[in-house]
Amino acid sequence: MNTQTERIIDRLNVLGSISDEESCISRFFMTNAHVIAGKMISDWMISAKMEVRKDALGNIRGILRSKHSKAKHFVIGSHYDTVFNAGKYDGPLGIIMGIEIVQRIIDEDIELPFHLNIIAFADEEGARFNTAYLGSSAIAGNFDSKWLQRKDDKGATLHDVIIKNGSLVDSITKSMIPKKDWLGYFEIHIEQGPVLCNADLPVAVVNSIAAQARVNIKWEGTNGHAGTSPMHLRNDAFCGVAEFALAAEEIAVLHKEQLVATIGKCNVSPNTSNVIPGHVSHSLDIRSPNDQLLTEVMATLKEKALAIAKKRQLQCQWKIMQSNASVTCDHKLKTMLTSSIVKANINPVIEIPSGAGHDGVMISKIAPIAMLFVRCKDGISHNPKEYTNPKDIHEALNTCHLFMNTMIQSNLITNTST
Ligand SMILES: [Zn+2]
């Protein structure tokens, strides 16, 4: 391990120790731990001699400026929020490695033909407000003001949480980087799947990111006494959900590797052992590399939910919270990344699709994107067991340095920045 890799490991441990929970890693959007982590990242960027700004959503943007007057922006980004009971690599690895990419450029006094940005996005997981890619949406100019009315589990709105943190809601749109100023976007992320482990490789080029939809479904029946209500006279909302969950699983299984469906969050009311549940709301997360298939399955599942509700005399409300089409990574950037992996003596170079969503999805609406996946042990992620070997981090960083050299020397830059 060299100094840079050691520093990456140290910083991953530092961020991994910043949590709202004592027993596990949890940093939801704009909680205490989240704000402290953002400040830590900002300090690291400052120590790498970057110009640093924090926007109204808490995105931390470090800029190393080019001397060229017409230079565009190349952005390396990832997120610093986490899911509940998270690992320490998902998100922070890409930010911390990005800072080391900048550090080498400073240390070797390399002249940049573009402004090099590292952006630590404040909310990618969307765990608090069901707002995946919230941070990157502002940078891409895609922020939807309707999201401000979304509530967390305690009833606080996104609007109020932003104000409480001392930010101005009106200035959210000011953090956008206009389309004409973008050169490209690069994200380094752990794979969160088993392909690299099975192939015994440290890194892979991402070729696409799956389409994804998030739905919130509410079921209403009637609360009742668990002892006195005969089975045939009940309107048990939870039984409707249970039937729907198995139907969703059955349809997803039918489509094998083309589609996945998950109900990961479920609130049962009144959530008491001796009361028939009258109200249940739950999430539904569906992903597929095939946009059309995702749309068709969504329609089928909605019909299924309504049919189950009718049969069981329940009310069912289906609300799409978020929907993103699949994304194809940029061919030129991908080619440069591939040649960098070859130069790093990593053999063979493989391309894999990402089933997980990433900030690159939002940025792809405004700029060409590329992604590098780094192996994580047994493909485990969103789990405290998440682990990436320091040797793999070292090889990934070496690949990124070579990629940056290629970017700096590339015709792509000279053609677009003059
Ligand atoms: Zn992530």
Coordinates of C-alpha atoms and ligand atoms in Angstrom, one line a residue:
M1 CA 0.0 0.0 0.0
N2 CA 1.3 3.5 -0.8
T3 CA 0.5 6.7 1.1
Q4 CA -2.5 7.5 -1.0
T5 CA -4.1 4.1 -0.5
E6 CA -3.4 4.2 3.3
R7 CA -5.0 7.7 3.5
I8 CA -8.1 6.3 1.6
I9 CA -8.4 3.5 4.1
D10 CA -8.0 5.9 7.0
R11 CA -10.6 8.3 5.7
L12 CA -13.1 5.5 5.0
N13 CA -12.7 4.5 8.7
V14 CA -13.2 8.1 9.8
L15 CA -16.4 8.5 7.8
G16 CA -17.5 5.0 8.9
S17 CA -17.3 6.2 12.5
I18 CA -19.6 9.2 11.9
S19 CA -23.1 7.8 12.5
D20 CA -26.4 8.8 14.0
E21 CA -26.6 5.3 15.6
E22 CA -24.2 3.9 18.1
S23 CA -24.6 0.3 17.0
C24 CA -24.3 0.8 13.2
I25 CA -23.5 3.2 10.4
S26 CA -26.5 5.4 9.5
R27 CA -26.2 8.9 7.9
F28 CA -29.6 10.0 6.5
F29 CA -29.9 13.4 4.7
M30 CA -29.2 16.4 7.0
T31 CA -29.0 14.6 10.3
N32 CA -26.3 15.5 12.8
A33 CA -23.9 12.8 11.5
H34 CA -24.6 13.7 7.9
V35 CA -23.7 17.4 8.6
I36 CA -20.5 16.4 10.5
A37 CA -19.5 14.0 7.6
G38 CA -20.0 16.8 5.1
K39 CA -17.7 19.1 7.1
M40 CA -15.1 16.4 7.3
I41 CA -15.1 15.9 3.5
S42 CA -15.0 19.7 3.0
D43 CA -11.9 19.9 5.2
W44 CA -10.2 17.1 3.2
M45 CA -10.9 19.0 0.0
I46 CA -9.5 22.2 1.5
S47 CA -6.4 20.4 2.5
A48 CA -6.1 19.2 -1.1
K49 CA -6.0 22.9 -2.1
M50 CA -9.5 22.8 -3.7
E51 CA -11.9 25.8 -3.8
V52 CA -14.8 24.4 -1.8
R53 CA -18.5 25.3 -1.8
K54 CA -21.4 23.7 0.1
D55 CA -24.8 24.2 -1.6
A56 CA -28.3 24.5 -0.1
L57 CA -28.9 20.7 -0.2
G58 CA -25.5 20.0 1.5
N59 CA -23.7 18.9 -1.7
I60 CA -19.9 19.6 -1.1
R61 CA -18.2 20.7 -4.3
G62 CA -14.4 21.0 -4.5
I63 CA -12.9 22.6 -7.6
L64 CA -9.3 22.6 -8.9
R65 CA -9.3 25.2 -11.6
S66 CA -7.7 25.1 -14.9
K67 CA -5.8 28.2 -16.1
H68 CA -7.5 27.9 -19.5
S69 CA -10.1 30.6 -19.9
K70 CA -12.5 28.4 -21.9
A71 CA -12.1 25.3 -19.7
K72 CA -15.1 23.1 -19.0
H73 CA -15.9 21.1 -15.9
F74 CA -15.1 17.5 -15.4
V75 CA -16.7 16.1 -12.3
I76 CA -15.9 13.1 -10.2
G77 CA -18.7 12.4 -7.8
S78 CA -20.3 10.1 -5.3
H79 CA -22.5 10.3 -2.2
Y80 CA -22.0 10.6 1.5
D81 CA -25.4 9.7 2.8
T82 CA -26.1 6.0 3.7
V83 CA -28.9 3.6 4.2
F84 CA -29.7 2.4 7.8
N85 CA -27.1 -0.2 9.0
A86 CA -24.8 0.6 6.1
G87 CA -21.3 -0.4 5.1
K88 CA -18.5 2.2 5.0
Y89 CA -17.6 1.9 1.3
D90 CA -20.9 2.5 -0.6
G91 CA -20.6 6.2 -1.5
P92 CA -17.6 7.5 0.4
L93 CA -15.1 5.4 -1.6
G94 CA -15.8 7.4 -4.7
I95 CA -15.5 10.7 -2.9
I96 CA -12.3 9.9 -1.0
M97 CA -10.6 8.4 -4.1
G98 CA -11.6 11.5 -6.1
I99 CA -9.8 13.7 -3.6
E100 CA -6.7 11.5 -4.0
I101 CA -6.9 11.9 -7.8
V102 CA -6.8 15.7 -7.3
Q103 CA -4.0 15.4 -4.7
R104 CA -1.7 13.6 -7.3
I105 CA -2.4 16.4 -9.8
I106 CA -1.4 19.0 -7.2
D107 CA 1.6 17.0 -6.1
E108 CA 2.9 16.5 -9.6
D109 CA 2.0 20.0 -10.7
I110 CA 0.1 18.8 -13.7
E111 CA -1.6 21.4 -15.8
L112 CA -5.3 20.8 -16.3
P113 CA -7.1 21.6 -19.5
F114 CA -10.4 21.4 -17.6
H115 CA -11.7 22.4 -14.2
L116 CA -11.6 19.2 -12.1
N117 CA -14.5 19.0 -9.6
I118 CA -15.1 16.5 -6.8
I119 CA -18.7 16.5 -5.7
A120 CA -19.8 14.8 -2.6
F121 CA -23.6 14.4 -3.2
A122 CA -25.7 14.9 0.0
D123 CA -28.5 12.4 -0.8
E124 CA -28.3 9.5 -3.2
E125 CA -30.0 6.7 -1.2
G126 CA -33.1 8.8 -0.5
A127 CA -33.5 6.9 2.8
R128 CA -35.1 9.8 4.7
F129 CA -37.5 11.4 2.2
N130 CA -37.7 8.8 -0.5
T131 CA -35.7 11.1 -2.8
A132 CA -33.0 9.0 -4.5
Y133 CA -30.5 11.2 -6.4
L134 CA -31.7 14.4 -4.5
G135 CA -28.2 15.9 -4.4
S136 CA -27.2 15.2 -8.0
S137 CA -30.6 16.4 -9.2
A138 CA -29.7 19.9 -8.1
I139 CA -26.3 19.8 -9.8
A140 CA -28.0 18.5 -13.0
G141 CA -30.7 21.2 -12.9
N142 CA -33.4 18.6 -12.3
F143 CA -34.6 19.4 -8.8
D144 CA -38.4 19.2 -8.5
S145 CA -39.8 21.7 -6.0
K146 CA -42.7 19.3 -5.2
W147 CA -40.2 17.1 -3.3
L148 CA -40.0 19.9 -0.7
Q149 CA -43.3 18.8 0.7
R150 CA -42.2 15.2 1.3
K151 CA -42.2 14.1 4.9
D152 CA -39.8 11.9 6.8
D153 CA -41.0 9.2 9.3
K154 CA -41.4 11.8 12.0
G155 CA -43.5 14.2 9.9
A156 CA -40.8 16.8 9.2
T157 CA -40.9 18.1 5.6
L158 CA -37.8 18.3 3.4
H159 CA -38.5 22.1 3.2
D160 CA -38.3 22.5 7.0
V161 CA -35.3 20.3 7.4
I162 CA -33.4 22.4 4.8
I163 CA -34.4 25.6 6.5
K164 CA -33.4 24.2 9.9
N165 CA -30.0 23.5 8.6
G166 CA -29.5 27.1 7.7
S167 CA -30.0 26.8 3.9
L168 CA -32.2 28.8 1.7
V169 CA -34.7 26.7 -0.3
D170 CA -34.7 29.3 -3.1
S171 CA -31.0 28.8 -3.7
I172 CA -31.2 25.1 -4.4
T173 CA -31.4 25.6 -8.2
K174 CA -28.3 27.9 -8.1
S175 CA -26.0 24.9 -7.6
M176 CA -26.7 23.6 -11.2
I177 CA -23.8 23.3 -13.6
P178 CA -25.2 24.4 -17.0
K179 CA -25.1 21.8 -19.8
K180 CA -22.7 23.8 -21.9
D181 CA -20.1 23.8 -19.1
W182 CA -19.9 20.1 -18.7
L183 CA -17.1 18.0 -20.1
G184 CA -18.1 14.8 -18.4
Y185 CA -18.8 12.9 -15.2
F186 CA -16.9 10.0 -13.7
E187 CA -18.1 7.9 -10.7
I188 CA -16.1 5.3 -8.8
H189 CA -18.2 2.9 -6.8
I190 CA -18.1 -0.5 -5.2
E191 CA -19.9 -3.0 -7.4
Q192 CA -22.5 -4.1 -4.8
G193 CA -22.8 -7.4 -6.6
P194 CA -20.8 -10.6 -7.1
V195 CA -19.5 -10.4 -10.8
L196 CA -16.0 -9.1 -10.0
C197 CA -15.6 -11.6 -7.2
N198 CA -16.5 -14.5 -9.5
A199 CA -14.2 -13.1 -12.3
D200 CA -11.4 -12.6 -9.7
L201 CA -10.9 -9.0 -10.9
P202 CA -10.4 -5.8 -9.0
V203 CA -12.3 -3.4 -11.3
A204 CA -14.8 -3.3 -14.2
V205 CA -16.1 -0.7 -16.6
V206 CA -19.8 0.0 -16.2
N207 CA -21.7 0.0 -19.5
S208 CA -25.2 0.9 -18.3
I209 CA -27.4 1.5 -15.2
A210 CA -30.7 -0.2 -14.9
A211 CA -34.1 1.6 -15.0
Q212 CA -35.7 1.9 -11.7
A213 CA -39.1 2.9 -10.2
R214 CA -40.1 3.5 -6.6
V215 CA -43.7 3.2 -5.7
N216 CA -45.5 3.9 -2.4
I217 CA -48.6 1.8 -1.9
K218 CA -51.2 2.4 0.8
W219 CA -53.9 -0.1 1.8
E220 CA -56.9 0.6 3.9
G221 CA -59.1 -1.9 5.6
T222 CA -60.7 -1.9 9.0
N223 CA -59.0 -2.1 12.4
G224 CA -60.7 -4.8 14.5
H225 CA -60.4 -7.0 17.6
A226 CA -58.1 -10.0 16.9
G227 CA -60.2 -12.2 19.2
T228 CA -63.7 -11.4 18.3
S229 CA -63.7 -10.8 14.5
P230 CA -64.4 -14.0 12.5
M231 CA -62.0 -14.5 9.6
H232 CA -64.6 -14.1 6.9
L233 CA -65.7 -10.7 8.3
R234 CA -62.3 -9.0 8.4
N235 CA -60.8 -6.3 6.1
D236 CA -57.2 -7.1 7.0
A237 CA -54.9 -4.6 5.1
F238 CA -51.8 -6.6 5.9
C239 CA -53.1 -9.8 4.3
G240 CA -53.7 -7.8 1.1
V241 CA -50.1 -6.6 1.2
A242 CA -48.9 -10.2 1.9
E243 CA -50.8 -11.4 -1.2
F244 CA -49.5 -8.6 -3.3
A245 CA -45.8 -9.2 -2.1
L246 CA -46.0 -12.8 -3.3
A247 CA -47.5 -11.7 -6.6
A248 CA -44.7 -9.2 -7.1
E249 CA -42.1 -11.9 -6.3
E250 CA -43.8 -14.4 -8.7
I251 CA -43.7 -11.9 -11.6
A252 CA -40.1 -10.8 -11.0
V253 CA -39.0 -14.5 -10.8
L254 CA -40.7 -15.1 -14.2
H255 CA -38.4 -12.5 -15.7
K256 CA -35.3 -14.1 -14.3
E257 CA -32.2 -11.8 -14.7
Q258 CA -34.3 -9.1 -16.5
L259 CA -36.1 -7.7 -13.5
V260 CA -36.1 -7.5 -9.7
A261 CA -38.8 -6.3 -7.3
T262 CA -38.4 -5.6 -3.6
I263 CA -40.8 -4.5 -0.8
G264 CA -38.2 -3.2 1.7
K265 CA -40.2 -0.9 3.9
C266 CA -43.6 -1.6 5.5
N267 CA -45.5 0.4 8.1
V268 CA -48.4 -1.5 9.7
S269 CA -51.0 0.4 11.7
P270 CA -51.8 0.2 14.5
N271 CA -48.9 -2.3 14.7
T272 CA -50.3 -4.1 17.8
S273 CA -50.4 -7.8 18.2
N274 CA -54.1 -8.0 19.2
V275 CA -55.5 -5.7 16.5
I276 CA -56.3 -6.5 12.9
P277 CA -54.3 -4.1 10.9
G278 CA -56.5 -1.5 9.2
H279 CA -53.8 0.5 7.5
V280 CA -50.5 -0.5 5.8
S281 CA -48.2 1.5 3.6
H282 CA -45.2 0.0 1.9
S283 CA -42.5 0.7 -0.7
L284 CA -42.1 -1.2 -4.0
D285 CA -38.7 -0.9 -5.8
I286 CA -38.6 -2.4 -9.3
R287 CA -35.5 -2.4 -11.5
S288 CA -34.7 -3.7 -15.0
P289 CA -32.1 -3.0 -17.7
N290 CA -35.1 -3.1 -20.1
D291 CA -37.2 0.1 -19.9
Q292 CA -40.2 -1.4 -21.7
L293 CA -40.3 -4.5 -19.5
L294 CA -40.2 -2.3 -16.4
T295 CA -43.2 -0.2 -17.7
E296 CA -45.2 -3.4 -18.5
V297 CA -44.5 -5.0 -15.1
M298 CA -45.4 -1.8 -13.3
A299 CA -48.8 -1.8 -15.1
T300 CA -49.4 -5.5 -14.4
L301 CA -48.5 -5.1 -10.7
K302 CA -50.8 -2.0 -10.3
E303 CA -53.7 -4.0 -11.8
K304 CA -52.8 -6.9 -9.5
A305 CA -52.9 -4.6 -6.4
L306 CA -56.2 -3.2 -7.4
A307 CA -57.7 -6.6 -8.0
I308 CA -56.5 -7.9 -4.6
A309 CA -57.9 -4.8 -3.0
K310 CA -61.3 -5.3 -4.7
K311 CA -61.4 -9.0 -3.7
R312 CA -60.6 -8.3 -0.1
Q313 CA -62.7 -5.1 0.1
L314 CA -59.8 -2.9 0.8
Q315 CA -58.8 0.5 -0.6
C316 CA -55.5 0.7 -2.4
Q317 CA -53.6 3.8 -3.4
W318 CA -50.7 3.5 -5.8
K319 CA -48.3 6.5 -6.0
I320 CA -45.1 6.5 -8.1
M321 CA -42.5 8.3 -6.1
Q322 CA -39.7 8.1 -8.6
S323 CA -39.0 6.7 -12.0
N324 CA -35.8 6.7 -14.0
A325 CA -35.1 5.2 -17.4
S326 CA -32.0 3.1 -18.0
V327 CA -28.8 4.9 -18.7
T328 CA -26.0 4.0 -21.2
C329 CA -22.5 5.1 -20.3
D330 CA -20.7 7.4 -22.8
H331 CA -18.8 5.5 -25.5
K332 CA -15.7 7.8 -25.6
L333 CA -15.2 8.0 -21.9
K334 CA -15.8 4.2 -21.6
T335 CA -13.1 3.6 -24.2
M336 CA -10.6 5.8 -22.3
L337 CA -11.4 4.0 -19.1
T338 CA -11.0 0.6 -20.8
S339 CA -7.5 1.6 -22.1
S340 CA -6.5 2.8 -18.6
I341 CA -7.4 -0.6 -17.2
V342 CA -5.3 -2.2 -19.8
K343 CA -2.4 0.1 -19.0
A344 CA -2.8 -0.8 -15.3
N345 CA -2.1 -4.4 -16.3
I346 CA -5.5 -5.6 -15.2
N347 CA -6.6 -8.5 -17.4
P348 CA -9.1 -9.1 -18.8
V349 CA -11.1 -5.8 -19.0
I350 CA -14.8 -6.6 -18.4
E351 CA -17.9 -4.5 -18.8
I352 CA -20.9 -5.0 -16.5
P353 CA -24.3 -3.4 -16.2
S354 CA -25.2 -1.8 -12.9
G355 CA -28.4 -3.1 -11.2
A356 CA -28.0 -0.5 -8.5
G357 CA -28.9 3.2 -9.2
H358 CA -26.1 5.8 -8.9
D359 CA -25.8 9.6 -9.1
G360 CA -24.6 9.1 -12.6
V361 CA -28.3 8.4 -13.6
M362 CA -29.2 12.0 -12.8
I363 CA -26.0 13.5 -14.2
S364 CA -26.5 11.5 -17.5
K365 CA -29.4 13.9 -18.2
I366 CA -27.0 16.7 -18.7
A367 CA -23.5 15.2 -19.4
P368 CA -21.7 12.1 -20.7
I369 CA -20.9 9.7 -17.9
A370 CA -18.5 6.9 -17.1
M371 CA -18.3 4.6 -14.1
L372 CA -15.7 2.3 -12.6
F373 CA -16.8 -0.5 -10.3
V374 CA -14.4 -1.8 -7.6
R375 CA -14.8 -5.3 -6.3
C376 CA -16.5 -5.7 -2.9
K377 CA -16.2 -8.9 -0.9
D378 CA -18.8 -11.5 -1.9
G379 CA -20.8 -8.8 -3.5
I380 CA -22.2 -7.8 -0.2
S381 CA -23.4 -4.2 0.2
H382 CA -26.0 -2.1 2.2
N383 CA -24.7 -4.2 5.0
P384 CA -22.0 -3.7 7.8
K385 CA -20.1 -6.6 6.2
E386 CA -19.4 -4.5 3.1
Y387 CA -15.7 -4.7 2.5
T388 CA -13.2 -3.8 -0.3
N389 CA -9.6 -5.1 -0.1
P390 CA -6.9 -2.3 0.2
K391 CA -5.1 -4.0 -2.7
D392 CA -8.2 -3.6 -5.0
I393 CA -8.5 0.1 -3.9
H394 CA -4.8 0.5 -4.8
E395 CA -5.3 -1.0 -8.2
A396 CA -8.5 1.1 -8.8
L397 CA -6.7 4.3 -7.8
N398 CA -3.9 3.5 -10.2
T399 CA -6.4 2.9 -12.9
C400 CA -8.1 6.3 -12.1
H401 CA -4.7 8.1 -12.3
L402 CA -4.1 6.6 -15.7
F403 CA -7.6 7.5 -16.8
M404 CA -7.1 11.1 -15.7
N405 CA -3.8 11.2 -17.6
T406 CA -5.7 10.0 -20.7
M407 CA -8.4 12.6 -20.1
I408 CA -5.8 15.4 -19.8
Q409 CA -4.0 14.4 -23.0
S410 CA -7.1 13.6 -24.9
N411 CA -8.3 15.1 -28.2
L412 CA -11.8 15.1 -26.6
I413 CA -10.6 18.0 -24.3
T414 CA -8.9 20.1 -26.9
N415 CA -11.8 19.7 -29.3
T416 CA -14.4 20.7 -26.8
S417 CA -12.7 23.3 -24.7
T418 CA -11.6 25.7 -27.4
Ligands
ZN1 ZN -23.9 4.2 -3.5

